[in-house]
mmCIF file of C-alpha atoms in Angstrom:
data_model
loop_
_atom_site.group_PDB
_atom_site.id
_atom_site.type_symbol
_atom_site.label_atom_id
_atom_site.label_comp_id
_atom_site.label_asym_id
_atom_site.label_seq_id
_atom_site.Cartn_x
_atom_site.Cartn_y
_atom_site.Cartn_z
ATOM 1 C CA MET A 1 41.556 73.509 125.680
ATOM 2 C CA SER A 2 38.668 74.723 123.622
ATOM 3 C CA ASP A 3 38.806 77.330 120.899
ATOM 4 C CA ASP A 4 37.469 80.034 123.025
ATOM 5 C CA GLU A 5 40.389 79.350 125.529
ATOM 6 C CA LEU A 6 43.166 79.474 123.105
ATOM 7 C CA PRO A 7 45.527 82.469 123.524
ATOM 8 C CA ARG A 8 44.524 84.695 120.655
ATOM 9 C CA GLU A 9 46.648 87.503 119.533
ATOM 10 C CA VAL A 10 44.955 90.474 117.837
ATOM 11 C CA ALA A 11 46.606 90.181 114.429
ATOM 12 C CA PRO A 12 46.709 93.282 112.448
ATOM 13 C CA PRO A 13 44.725 93.154 109.128
ATOM 14 C CA PRO A 14 46.641 92.162 106.147
ATOM 15 C CA PRO A 15 48.749 95.214 105.465
ATOM 16 C CA ALA A 16 48.702 96.880 102.117
ATOM 17 C CA GLU A 17 52.340 95.908 101.480
ATOM 18 C CA LEU A 18 51.483 92.113 101.784
ATOM 19 C CA LYS A 19 48.633 92.565 99.526
ATOM 20 C CA GLN A 20 50.907 94.203 97.014
ATOM 21 C CA ARG A 21 53.471 91.547 97.437
ATOM 22 C CA LEU A 22 50.771 88.945 96.825
ATOM 23 C CA GLY A 23 50.564 90.228 93.236
ATOM 24 C CA GLY A 24 47.051 89.433 92.525
ATOM 25 C CA PHE A 25 44.652 86.733 92.924
ATOM 26 C CA ALA A 26 44.372 84.802 89.820
ATOM 27 C CA LYS A 27 42.718 81.518 89.788
ATOM 28 C CA VAL A 28 44.989 78.605 90.054
ATOM 29 C CA ARG A 29 44.637 74.962 89.253
ATOM 30 C CA THR A 30 44.627 73.090 92.497
ATOM 31 C CA ARG A 31 46.439 69.870 92.892
ATOM 32 C CA GLN A 32 45.062 66.518 91.928
ATOM 33 C CA PRO A 33 47.241 64.056 93.912
ATOM 34 C CA TRP A 34 46.004 60.869 92.186
ATOM 35 C CA LEU A 35 46.856 62.347 88.651
ATOM 36 C CA SER A 36 50.179 63.584 89.763
ATOM 37 C CA PHE A 37 50.802 59.944 91.288
ATOM 38 C CA ALA A 38 49.855 58.371 87.936
ATOM 39 C CA VAL A 39 52.004 60.769 85.854
ATOM 40 C CA VAL A 40 55.084 60.202 88.075
ATOM 41 C CA ALA A 41 54.688 56.492 88.274
ATOM 42 C CA LEU A 42 54.371 56.179 84.454
ATOM 43 C CA LEU A 43 57.223 58.584 83.809
ATOM 44 C CA ALA A 44 59.368 56.724 86.374
ATOM 45 C CA MET A 45 58.391 53.217 84.783
ATOM 46 C CA GLY A 46 59.099 54.712 81.415
ATOM 47 C CA TRP A 47 62.715 55.628 82.731
ATOM 48 C CA GLY A 48 63.122 52.197 84.054
ATOM 49 C CA ALA A 49 61.987 50.569 80.774
ATOM 50 C CA LEU A 50 64.635 52.395 78.980
ATOM 51 C CA SER A 51 66.978 49.999 80.354
ATOM 52 C CA PHE A 52 65.458 47.318 78.176
ATOM 53 C CA ALA A 53 66.690 49.205 75.180
ATOM 54 C CA VAL A 54 70.294 49.169 76.550
ATOM 55 C CA HIS A 55 70.530 45.639 78.100
ATOM 56 C CA PRO A 56 69.301 42.351 77.059
ATOM 57 C CA VAL A 57 66.810 40.233 79.146
ATOM 58 C CA ARG A 58 68.411 37.771 81.254
ATOM 59 C CA GLN A 59 69.408 34.637 79.461
ATOM 60 C CA ASP A 60 67.843 32.182 81.944
ATOM 61 C CA LEU A 61 64.462 33.819 81.948
ATOM 62 C CA PRO A 62 62.721 31.079 79.660
ATOM 63 C CA TRP A 63 63.888 28.461 82.233
ATOM 64 C CA LEU A 64 62.653 30.126 85.454
ATOM 65 C CA PRO A 65 59.303 29.152 87.072
ATOM 66 C CA VAL A 66 56.653 31.570 85.653
ATOM 67 C CA VAL A 67 54.788 31.803 88.917
ATOM 68 C CA TRP A 68 58.026 32.712 90.734
ATOM 69 C CA VAL A 69 58.986 35.293 88.096
ATOM 70 C CA GLY A 70 55.534 36.729 88.444
ATOM 71 C CA VAL A 71 55.014 36.902 92.136
ATOM 72 C CA VAL A 72 58.484 38.285 92.832
ATOM 73 C CA ALA A 73 58.045 41.002 90.196
ATOM 74 C CA ALA A 74 54.819 41.939 91.927
ATOM 75 C CA VAL A 75 56.726 42.196 95.301
ATOM 76 C CA TRP A 76 59.052 44.581 93.506
ATOM 77 C CA LEU A 77 56.382 46.553 91.813
ATOM 78 C CA LEU A 78 54.484 46.961 95.165
ATOM 79 C CA ALA A 79 57.609 48.106 96.920
ATOM 80 C CA PHE A 80 57.660 50.729 94.193
ATOM 81 C CA VAL A 81 54.287 51.817 93.907
ATOM 82 C CA VAL A 82 53.113 51.713 97.650
ATOM 83 C CA PRO A 83 55.871 54.226 99.258
ATOM 84 C CA LEU A 84 55.467 56.504 95.993
ATOM 85 C CA TRP A 85 51.798 56.383 96.466
ATOM 86 C CA ARG A 86 52.153 57.451 100.052
ATOM 87 C CA VAL A 87 54.432 60.183 99.054
ATOM 88 C CA MET A 88 52.313 61.613 96.247
ATOM 89 C CA VAL A 89 48.694 61.140 97.541
ATOM 90 C CA PRO A 90 48.061 62.845 100.938
ATOM 91 C CA PRO A 91 45.502 61.192 103.353
ATOM 92 C CA ARG A 92 42.098 62.185 102.756
ATOM 93 C CA GLY A 93 41.382 65.598 104.089
ATOM 94 C CA GLN A 94 44.993 66.749 104.302
ATOM 95 C CA VAL A 95 47.185 68.718 101.974
ATOM 96 C CA LEU A 96 50.594 67.319 102.886
ATOM 97 C CA PRO A 97 51.884 63.741 102.573
ATOM 98 C CA ASP A 98 51.974 61.592 105.525
ATOM 99 C CA GLU A 99 55.648 61.303 105.816
ATOM 100 C CA ARG A 100 55.610 58.907 108.847
ATOM 101 C CA THR A 101 53.523 56.328 107.082
ATOM 102 C CA GLY A 102 55.850 56.862 103.909
ATOM 103 C CA GLU A 103 58.700 56.116 106.164
ATOM 104 C CA LEU A 104 57.217 52.955 107.497
ATOM 105 C CA LEU A 105 56.160 51.700 104.028
ATOM 106 C CA ALA A 106 59.751 52.400 102.773
ATOM 107 C CA PHE A 107 61.100 50.318 105.826
ATOM 108 C CA VAL A 108 58.530 47.398 105.057
ATOM 109 C CA ALA A 109 59.301 47.495 101.356
ATOM 110 C CA ALA A 110 63.105 47.151 102.185
ATOM 111 C CA ILE A 111 62.425 44.144 104.424
ATOM 112 C CA ALA A 112 60.043 42.527 101.972
ATOM 113 C CA VAL A 113 62.332 42.719 98.953
ATOM 114 C CA THR A 114 65.329 41.573 101.129
ATOM 115 C CA ALA A 115 63.554 38.772 102.487
ATOM 116 C CA VAL A 116 62.188 37.564 99.077
ATOM 117 C CA SER A 117 65.882 37.923 97.827
ATOM 118 C CA VAL A 118 67.449 35.773 100.592
ATOM 119 C CA LEU A 119 64.741 33.312 101.178
ATOM 120 C CA TRP A 120 63.223 32.871 97.821
ATOM 121 C CA THR A 121 65.536 33.180 94.929
ATOM 122 C CA ARG A 122 65.401 30.729 92.108
ATOM 123 C CA ASP A 123 67.862 29.770 89.405
ATOM 124 C CA ALA A 124 67.966 27.648 86.275
ATOM 125 C CA PRO A 125 70.817 25.366 86.578
ATOM 126 C CA GLY A 126 73.018 25.582 83.423
ATOM 127 C CA HIS A 127 71.596 28.790 82.452
ATOM 128 C CA SER A 128 71.797 31.147 85.520
ATOM 129 C CA ARG A 129 75.124 32.639 86.205
ATOM 130 C CA VAL A 130 77.255 32.698 89.462
ATOM 131 C CA PRO A 131 79.090 36.004 90.093
ATOM 132 C CA GLU A 132 82.905 35.381 89.410
ATOM 133 C CA ASN A 133 83.629 38.472 91.443
ATOM 134 C CA PHE A 134 80.918 39.094 94.230
ATOM 135 C CA VAL A 135 81.846 42.696 94.949
ATOM 136 C CA VAL A 136 82.337 43.837 91.444
ATOM 137 C CA VAL A 137 79.132 42.224 90.214
ATOM 138 C CA ALA A 138 77.154 43.471 93.230
ATOM 139 C CA TRP A 139 78.329 47.048 92.665
ATOM 140 C CA HIS A 140 77.547 46.691 88.931
ATOM 141 C CA CYS A 141 74.016 45.929 89.867
ATOM 142 C CA LEU A 142 73.733 48.468 92.877
ATOM 143 C CA ARG A 143 75.080 51.243 90.375
ATOM 144 C CA PHE A 144 72.358 50.359 87.897
ATOM 145 C CA ASN A 145 69.872 50.407 90.691
ATOM 146 C CA LEU A 146 70.835 53.869 91.972
ATOM 147 C CA LEU A 147 70.883 55.417 88.389
ATOM 148 C CA ILE A 148 67.160 54.114 88.223
ATOM 149 C CA CYS A 149 66.595 55.526 91.513
ATOM 150 C CA ALA A 150 68.024 58.774 90.697
ATOM 151 C CA GLY A 151 65.558 59.154 87.792
ATOM 152 C CA VAL A 152 62.693 58.298 89.866
ATOM 153 C CA ALA A 153 63.706 60.703 92.501
ATOM 154 C CA ALA A 154 64.300 63.536 90.037
ATOM 155 C CA VAL A 155 60.694 63.160 88.512
ATOM 156 C CA THR A 156 59.022 62.963 92.092
ATOM 157 C CA VAL A 157 61.113 65.843 93.431
ATOM 158 C CA ILE A 158 60.003 67.943 90.399
ATOM 159 C CA ALA A 159 56.367 67.051 90.890
ATOM 160 C CA LEU A 160 56.560 68.076 94.719
ATOM 161 C CA ARG A 161 59.206 70.659 94.384
ATOM 162 C CA LYS A 162 56.985 73.348 96.225
ATOM 163 C CA MET A 163 56.229 70.837 98.913
ATOM 164 C CA MET A 164 59.968 69.897 99.307
ATOM 165 C CA ARG A 165 60.590 72.849 101.520
ATOM 166 C CA LEU A 166 58.200 71.659 104.088
ATOM 167 C CA SER A 167 59.307 68.062 104.095
ATOM 168 C CA SER A 168 61.593 66.150 106.283
ATOM 169 C CA TRP A 169 64.027 63.421 105.648
ATOM 170 C CA ARG A 170 61.323 60.796 105.861
ATOM 171 C CA LEU A 171 59.846 61.950 102.579
ATOM 172 C CA GLY A 172 63.216 61.511 101.044
ATOM 173 C CA ALA A 173 63.638 58.037 102.519
ATOM 174 C CA ALA A 174 60.278 56.981 100.900
ATOM 175 C CA ILE A 175 61.208 58.400 97.567
ATOM 176 C CA GLY A 176 64.635 56.813 97.454
ATOM 177 C CA ALA A 177 63.185 53.469 98.607
ATOM 178 C CA ALA A 178 60.545 53.601 95.822
ATOM 179 C CA GLY A 179 63.230 54.376 93.226
ATOM 180 C CA GLY A 180 65.511 51.555 94.544
ATOM 181 C CA ALA A 181 62.489 49.180 94.373
ATOM 182 C CA LEU A 182 61.929 50.177 90.635
ATOM 183 C CA GLY A 183 65.551 49.568 89.869
ATOM 184 C CA GLY A 184 65.108 46.177 91.687
ATOM 185 C CA LEU A 185 62.209 45.239 89.446
ATOM 186 C CA MET A 186 64.155 46.022 86.189
ATOM 187 C CA LEU A 187 67.201 43.901 87.581
ATOM 188 C CA HIS A 188 64.711 41.095 88.171
ATOM 189 C CA PHE A 189 64.343 40.822 84.496
ATOM 190 C CA LEU A 190 67.748 42.006 83.454
ATOM 191 C CA CYS A 191 70.347 40.558 85.871
ATOM 192 C CA PRO A 192 71.584 36.911 84.998
ATOM 193 C CA TYR A 193 73.088 36.449 88.551
ATOM 194 C CA ALA A 194 70.725 34.362 90.693
ATOM 195 C CA THR A 195 72.583 33.934 93.859
ATOM 196 C CA PRO A 196 70.677 34.932 97.067
ATOM 197 C CA SER A 197 73.719 37.027 98.232
ATOM 198 C CA HIS A 198 73.948 38.811 94.952
ATOM 199 C CA VAL A 199 70.294 39.585 94.690
ATOM 200 C CA ALA A 200 70.116 40.778 98.387
ATOM 201 C CA THR A 201 73.081 43.058 98.097
ATOM 202 C CA GLY A 202 72.997 44.124 94.515
ATOM 203 C CA HIS A 203 69.214 44.493 94.001
ATOM 204 C CA ALA A 204 67.516 44.776 97.366
ATOM 205 C CA GLY A 205 70.557 46.807 98.672
ATOM 206 C CA GLY A 206 69.445 49.477 96.143
ATOM 207 C CA VAL A 207 66.267 50.052 98.095
ATOM 208 C CA ILE A 208 68.047 50.490 101.311
ATOM 209 C CA VAL A 209 70.884 52.638 99.749
ATOM 210 C CA GLY A 210 68.243 54.574 98.008
ATOM 211 C CA ALA A 211 66.233 55.345 101.136
ATOM 212 C CA ALA A 212 69.282 56.398 103.123
ATOM 213 C CA LEU A 213 70.642 58.621 100.266
ATOM 214 C CA GLY A 214 67.196 60.164 99.819
ATOM 215 C CA ALA A 215 66.908 60.867 103.602
ATOM 216 C CA LEU A 216 70.261 62.359 103.699
ATOM 217 C CA LEU A 217 69.767 64.497 100.680
ATOM 218 C CA VAL A 218 66.536 66.082 101.846
ATOM 219 C CA LYS A 219 68.067 66.548 105.289
ATOM 220 C CA VAL A 220 70.879 68.461 103.831
ATOM 221 C CA LEU A 221 69.237 70.348 101.060
ATOM 222 C CA VAL A 222 66.025 71.240 102.850
ATOM 223 C CA ARG A 223 67.183 73.000 106.012
ATOM 224 C CA MET B 1 33.830 71.181 104.042
ATOM 225 C CA GLY B 2 34.960 73.233 107.051
ATOM 226 C CA ARG B 3 34.997 77.120 106.968
ATOM 227 C CA GLU B 4 38.630 77.191 106.311
ATOM 228 C CA ALA B 5 38.613 74.613 103.420
ATOM 229 C CA GLU B 6 35.584 76.663 101.840
ATOM 230 C CA LEU B 7 37.596 79.803 102.077
ATOM 231 C CA MET B 8 40.833 78.285 100.689
ATOM 232 C CA ALA B 9 38.900 76.715 97.555
ATOM 233 C CA ARG B 10 37.312 80.249 96.899
ATOM 234 C CA TYR B 11 40.744 81.850 97.331
ATOM 235 C CA CYS B 12 42.275 79.487 94.873
ATOM 236 C CA ASP B 13 39.549 80.486 92.573
ATOM 237 C CA GLY B 14 40.649 83.862 92.620
ATOM 238 C CA ASP B 15 38.370 85.477 95.205
ATOM 239 C CA PRO B 16 40.355 88.393 97.144
ATOM 240 C CA ALA B 17 37.642 88.524 99.812
ATOM 241 C CA SER B 18 38.199 84.844 100.647
ATOM 242 C CA PHE B 19 41.961 85.481 101.242
ATOM 243 C CA GLU B 20 40.958 88.381 103.843
ATOM 244 C CA GLY B 21 38.520 85.958 105.324
ATOM 245 C CA LEU B 22 41.100 83.271 105.754
ATOM 246 C CA TYR B 23 43.565 85.823 107.172
ATOM 247 C CA ALA B 24 41.161 86.943 109.664
ATOM 248 C CA LEU B 25 40.262 83.413 110.657
ATOM 249 C CA LEU B 26 43.744 81.967 111.001
ATOM 250 C CA ALA B 27 46.191 84.884 111.512
ATOM 251 C CA PRO B 28 45.357 85.313 115.310
ATOM 252 C CA ARG B 29 46.149 81.679 115.978
ATOM 253 C CA LEU B 30 49.222 81.652 113.792
ATOM 254 C CA LEU B 31 50.538 84.791 115.295
ATOM 255 C CA ALA B 32 50.155 83.289 118.750
ATOM 256 C CA TYR B 33 52.086 80.355 117.741
ATOM 257 C CA LEU B 34 54.892 82.429 116.147
ATOM 258 C CA ILE B 35 55.238 84.666 119.132
ATOM 259 C CA GLY B 36 55.593 81.551 121.315
ATOM 260 C CA ILE B 37 58.207 80.190 119.042
ATOM 261 C CA VAL B 38 60.400 83.329 118.301
ATOM 262 C CA GLY B 39 59.575 85.152 121.618
ATOM 263 C CA GLU B 40 58.565 88.497 120.307
ATOM 264 C CA ARG B 41 55.604 90.174 118.574
ATOM 265 C CA ALA B 42 57.398 92.298 115.995
ATOM 266 C CA THR B 43 59.296 89.384 114.495
ATOM 267 C CA ALA B 44 56.287 87.228 114.797
ATOM 268 C CA GLU B 45 54.249 89.745 112.785
ATOM 269 C CA ASP B 46 56.861 89.708 109.982
ATOM 270 C CA LEU B 47 56.944 85.973 109.959
ATOM 271 C CA LEU B 48 53.175 85.986 109.741
ATOM 272 C CA GLN B 49 53.145 88.127 106.669
ATOM 273 C CA LEU B 50 55.787 85.890 105.210
ATOM 274 C CA THR B 51 53.654 82.707 105.974
ATOM 275 C CA PHE B 52 50.873 84.197 104.032
ATOM 276 C CA LEU B 53 52.872 85.187 101.223
ATOM 277 C CA LYS B 54 54.380 81.591 101.110
ATOM 278 C CA LEU B 55 50.785 80.299 101.271
ATOM 279 C CA HIS B 56 49.891 82.496 98.273
ATOM 280 C CA GLN B 57 52.773 81.349 96.297
ATOM 281 C CA SER B 58 51.935 77.661 96.836
ATOM 282 C CA ARG B 59 48.216 77.700 96.707
ATOM 283 C CA ASP B 60 48.267 75.501 93.705
ATOM 284 C CA LEU B 61 49.575 72.734 96.140
ATOM 285 C CA TYR B 62 46.098 72.862 97.854
ATOM 286 C CA VAL B 63 43.815 69.762 97.393
ATOM 287 C CA ARG B 64 40.135 70.815 97.302
ATOM 288 C CA GLY B 65 38.148 69.742 100.414
ATOM 289 C CA ALA B 66 41.294 69.277 102.501
ATOM 290 C CA ASP B 67 41.732 71.164 105.829
ATOM 291 C CA PRO B 68 44.445 73.900 105.037
ATOM 292 C CA VAL B 69 45.084 74.684 108.560
ATOM 293 C CA PRO B 70 47.714 71.966 109.467
ATOM 294 C CA TRP B 71 49.423 72.866 106.152
ATOM 295 C CA MET B 72 49.479 76.588 107.213
ATOM 296 C CA TYR B 73 50.857 75.633 110.599
ATOM 297 C CA THR B 74 53.716 73.664 108.836
ATOM 298 C CA ILE B 75 54.541 76.735 106.667
ATOM 299 C CA ALA B 76 54.451 79.010 109.740
ATOM 300 C CA HIS B 77 56.627 76.417 111.628
ATOM 301 C CA ARG B 78 59.268 76.224 108.832
ATOM 302 C CA THR B 79 59.386 79.931 108.528
ATOM 303 C CA ALA B 80 59.898 80.355 112.232
ATOM 304 C CA LEU B 81 62.668 77.793 112.132
ATOM 305 C CA ASP B 82 64.311 79.668 109.270
ATOM 306 C CA GLU B 83 64.187 82.848 111.386
ATOM 307 C CA LEU B 84 65.688 80.989 114.277
ATOM 308 C CA ARG B 85 68.345 79.525 112.434
ATOM 309 C CA ARG B 86 69.286 82.861 110.806
ATOM 310 C CA ARG B 87 69.320 84.381 114.354
ATOM 311 C CA LYS B 88 71.838 81.714 115.441
ATOM 312 C CA ARG B 89 73.952 82.265 112.388
ATOM 313 C CA ALA B 90 73.907 85.964 113.022
ATOM 314 C CA ARG B 91 75.065 85.484 116.780
ATOM 315 C CA VAL B 92 77.933 83.275 115.717
ATOM 316 C CA ARG B 93 79.201 85.987 113.221
ATOM 317 C CA VAL B 94 78.847 88.619 115.936
ATOM 318 C CA GLY B 95 80.581 86.398 118.278
ATOM 319 C CA GLU B 96 78.633 87.467 121.320
ATOM 320 C CA GLU B 97 75.115 86.303 122.689
ATOM 321 C CA VAL B 98 72.604 89.128 121.660
ATOM 322 C CA PRO B 99 69.251 88.805 123.190
ATOM 323 C CA ALA B 100 66.739 88.622 120.269
ATOM 324 C CA SER B 101 64.423 91.169 122.059
ATOM 325 C CA ALA B 102 67.274 93.613 122.249
ATOM 326 C CA GLU B 103 67.275 93.924 118.325
ATOM 327 C CA PRO B 104 65.173 96.968 117.124
ATOM 328 C CA ARG B 105 62.490 95.874 114.631
ATOM 329 C CA ALA B 106 60.762 97.851 112.037
ATOM 330 C CA ASP B 107 57.180 97.118 110.840
ATOM 331 C CA LEU B 108 56.373 96.704 106.985
ATOM 332 C CA SER B 109 56.063 100.612 106.563
ATOM 333 C CA GLY B 110 59.813 100.974 107.865
ATOM 334 C CA SER B 111 59.154 102.625 111.163
ATOM 335 C CA ALA B 112 60.496 101.375 114.463
ATOM 336 C CA VAL B 113 57.999 99.191 116.370
ATOM 337 C CA GLU B 114 57.923 99.592 120.213
ATOM 338 C CA ALA B 115 56.405 96.644 122.206
ATOM 339 C CA ALA B 116 52.758 96.646 121.248
ATOM 340 C CA PRO B 117 50.178 96.091 123.858
ATOM 341 C CA ARG B 118 48.456 92.832 123.476
ATOM 342 C CA ASP B 119 44.554 92.390 124.244
ATOM 343 C CA GLU B 120 45.083 88.678 124.817
ATOM 344 C CA GLY B 121 47.748 86.149 124.619
ATOM 345 C CA PHE B 122 50.825 85.249 126.629
ATOM 346 C CA SER B 123 51.970 87.293 129.607
ATOM 347 C CA ASP B 124 55.590 88.685 129.337
ATOM 348 C CA GLU B 125 56.592 86.169 132.068
ATOM 349 C CA THR B 126 55.012 83.348 130.204
ATOM 350 C CA LEU B 127 56.730 84.489 126.997
ATOM 351 C CA ARG B 128 60.129 84.663 128.787
ATOM 352 C CA ALA B 129 59.763 81.236 130.237
ATOM 353 C CA LEU B 130 58.849 79.798 126.897
ATOM 354 C CA GLN B 131 61.924 81.051 125.464
ATOM 355 C CA GLU B 132 63.956 79.115 128.137
ATOM 356 C CA LEU B 133 62.829 75.864 126.821
ATOM 357 C CA PRO B 134 64.389 73.775 124.226
ATOM 358 C CA GLU B 135 63.075 74.765 120.830
ATOM 359 C CA SER B 136 61.687 71.247 120.182
ATOM 360 C CA GLN B 137 59.904 71.210 123.600
ATOM 361 C CA ARG B 138 58.626 74.774 123.040
ATOM 362 C CA GLU B 139 57.169 73.775 119.476
ATOM 363 C CA ALA B 140 55.482 70.541 120.935
ATOM 364 C CA LEU B 141 53.862 72.530 124.060
ATOM 365 C CA LEU B 142 52.540 75.502 121.725
ATOM 366 C CA LEU B 143 51.116 73.225 119.154
ATOM 367 C CA THR B 144 49.433 70.700 121.417
ATOM 368 C CA THR B 145 48.578 72.260 124.911
ATOM 369 C CA VAL B 146 48.239 76.093 123.645
ATOM 370 C CA GLN B 147 47.156 75.776 119.842
ATOM 371 C CA GLY B 148 44.975 72.808 120.435
ATOM 372 C CA ARG B 149 46.364 70.729 117.478
ATOM 373 C CA SER B 150 46.390 66.931 118.033
ATOM 374 C CA ILE B 151 49.539 64.896 118.734
ATOM 375 C CA LYS B 152 49.364 63.590 115.246
ATOM 376 C CA GLU B 153 49.049 67.129 113.552
ATOM 377 C CA ALA B 154 51.817 68.421 115.665
ATOM 378 C CA ALA B 155 53.926 65.536 114.738
ATOM 379 C CA ALA B 156 53.204 66.194 111.031
ATOM 380 C CA ILE B 157 53.946 69.926 111.350
ATOM 381 C CA THR B 158 57.470 69.448 113.062
ATOM 382 C CA GLY B 159 58.369 66.541 111.175
ATOM 383 C CA SER B 160 58.640 64.463 114.202
ATOM 384 C CA THR B 161 56.789 61.471 115.654
ATOM 385 C CA PRO B 162 53.752 61.429 117.962
ATOM 386 C CA THR B 163 55.703 59.661 120.729
ATOM 387 C CA ALA B 164 58.329 62.484 120.594
ATOM 388 C CA ILE B 165 55.732 65.229 120.711
ATOM 389 C CA LYS B 166 54.077 63.704 123.758
ATOM 390 C CA LEU B 167 57.436 63.375 125.611
ATOM 391 C CA ARG B 168 58.539 66.997 124.537
ATOM 392 C CA ALA B 169 55.142 68.497 125.450
ATOM 393 C CA HIS B 170 55.245 66.867 128.850
ATOM 394 C CA ARG B 171 58.695 67.936 129.642
ATOM 395 C CA ALA B 172 58.006 71.494 128.549
ATOM 396 C CA TYR B 173 54.896 71.481 130.640
ATOM 397 C CA VAL B 174 56.779 70.400 133.727
ATOM 398 C CA THR B 175 59.635 72.807 133.247
ATOM 399 C CA LEU B 176 57.206 75.701 132.541
ATOM 400 C CA ARG B 177 55.396 75.083 135.666
ATOM 401 C CA LYS B 178 58.735 75.210 137.648
ATOM 402 C CA LEU B 179 59.748 78.352 135.776
ATOM 403 C CA LEU B 180 56.500 80.069 136.408
ATOM 404 C CA GLY B 181 56.132 78.666 139.779
ATOM 405 C CA LYS B 182 52.407 77.952 139.341
ATOM 406 C CA LYS B 183 50.046 75.041 139.886
ATOM 407 C CA GLU B 184 48.484 75.524 136.345
ATOM 408 C CA VAL B 185 49.947 77.054 133.237
ATOM 409 C CA ALA B 186 47.423 79.605 131.767
#
């Protein structure tokens, strides 16, 4: 249907009362998404980095393969940065974020970190630890992860506060997944437990739980 | 840069005339959409004003050079959804089904508004038939077939998926044809 064929209502001109409610036409600073993204990412990483002030680096780190440490850290970093980027930076020519792609990237991030955790975990025999109580230790790491995730979510939501009202659960899922991935990145350097089952549940699990909680919170709070 | 993007940029720079230009350009389309969603002109006009007020309050969200139209449709859509939810809650409190169109409405000056004649737009029959559709199907049909938004844009505006939009729009079209008993929907 062409523009000429679209049903058009004859809209009244902006009423005087609307103009009064608008309260003036001051110049505003428009959004610079890449700058906002950089600021949020840096603040989030700063929040995550605080954990190094509280917890010692994992004791088996010097004995782990450098390439493995680097590559897995890169996977976690990408799982944090990419969904966050999609949330903060809209596609070219658009104002609002591409929530659908954000959701997809969150899903891919969760799959990627879980796969790496299950299929490519390394330990240093004699130096890495094995969890004495699987559930307790996994919960400890998951709780840490969610704390990091909460900080990331808070910074992101503050940056996007005016947009949240227009958002769906998909945005929440992407934010939660990004936060969980940052938590996983921190745990990669802090957590001395190196079994695949622990890393998959306590570390990668944070991405999945973060995404689920993010989706739920946005759905409930933004109605 | 499209006309709307140009006007939006100047509006953000503090030009009141650009706001009026943007209003003149987009208000008819948004009003048609809102009438289709809520089913009555007076409420739709109120929602239109609210949409532009929300736009004004959040114009610092604008990204220069971007097309503001899908964003404005999203604001209008969410504003209409809030109104529909408010009506549902009001009906639950009253405890009986009250046809929305039976409620007297006032314009912004406070006087009662009678049904305003329309130069163009939906016929009363089409409007009634639209209100028979489930909300999600009505939105999908209005945005795609009536308002000419792309499937992807309609999905972004409603927070849905392109596949869901296509399905809902198709179902809405089929149901509307049956309700109106015509071969082609205007």
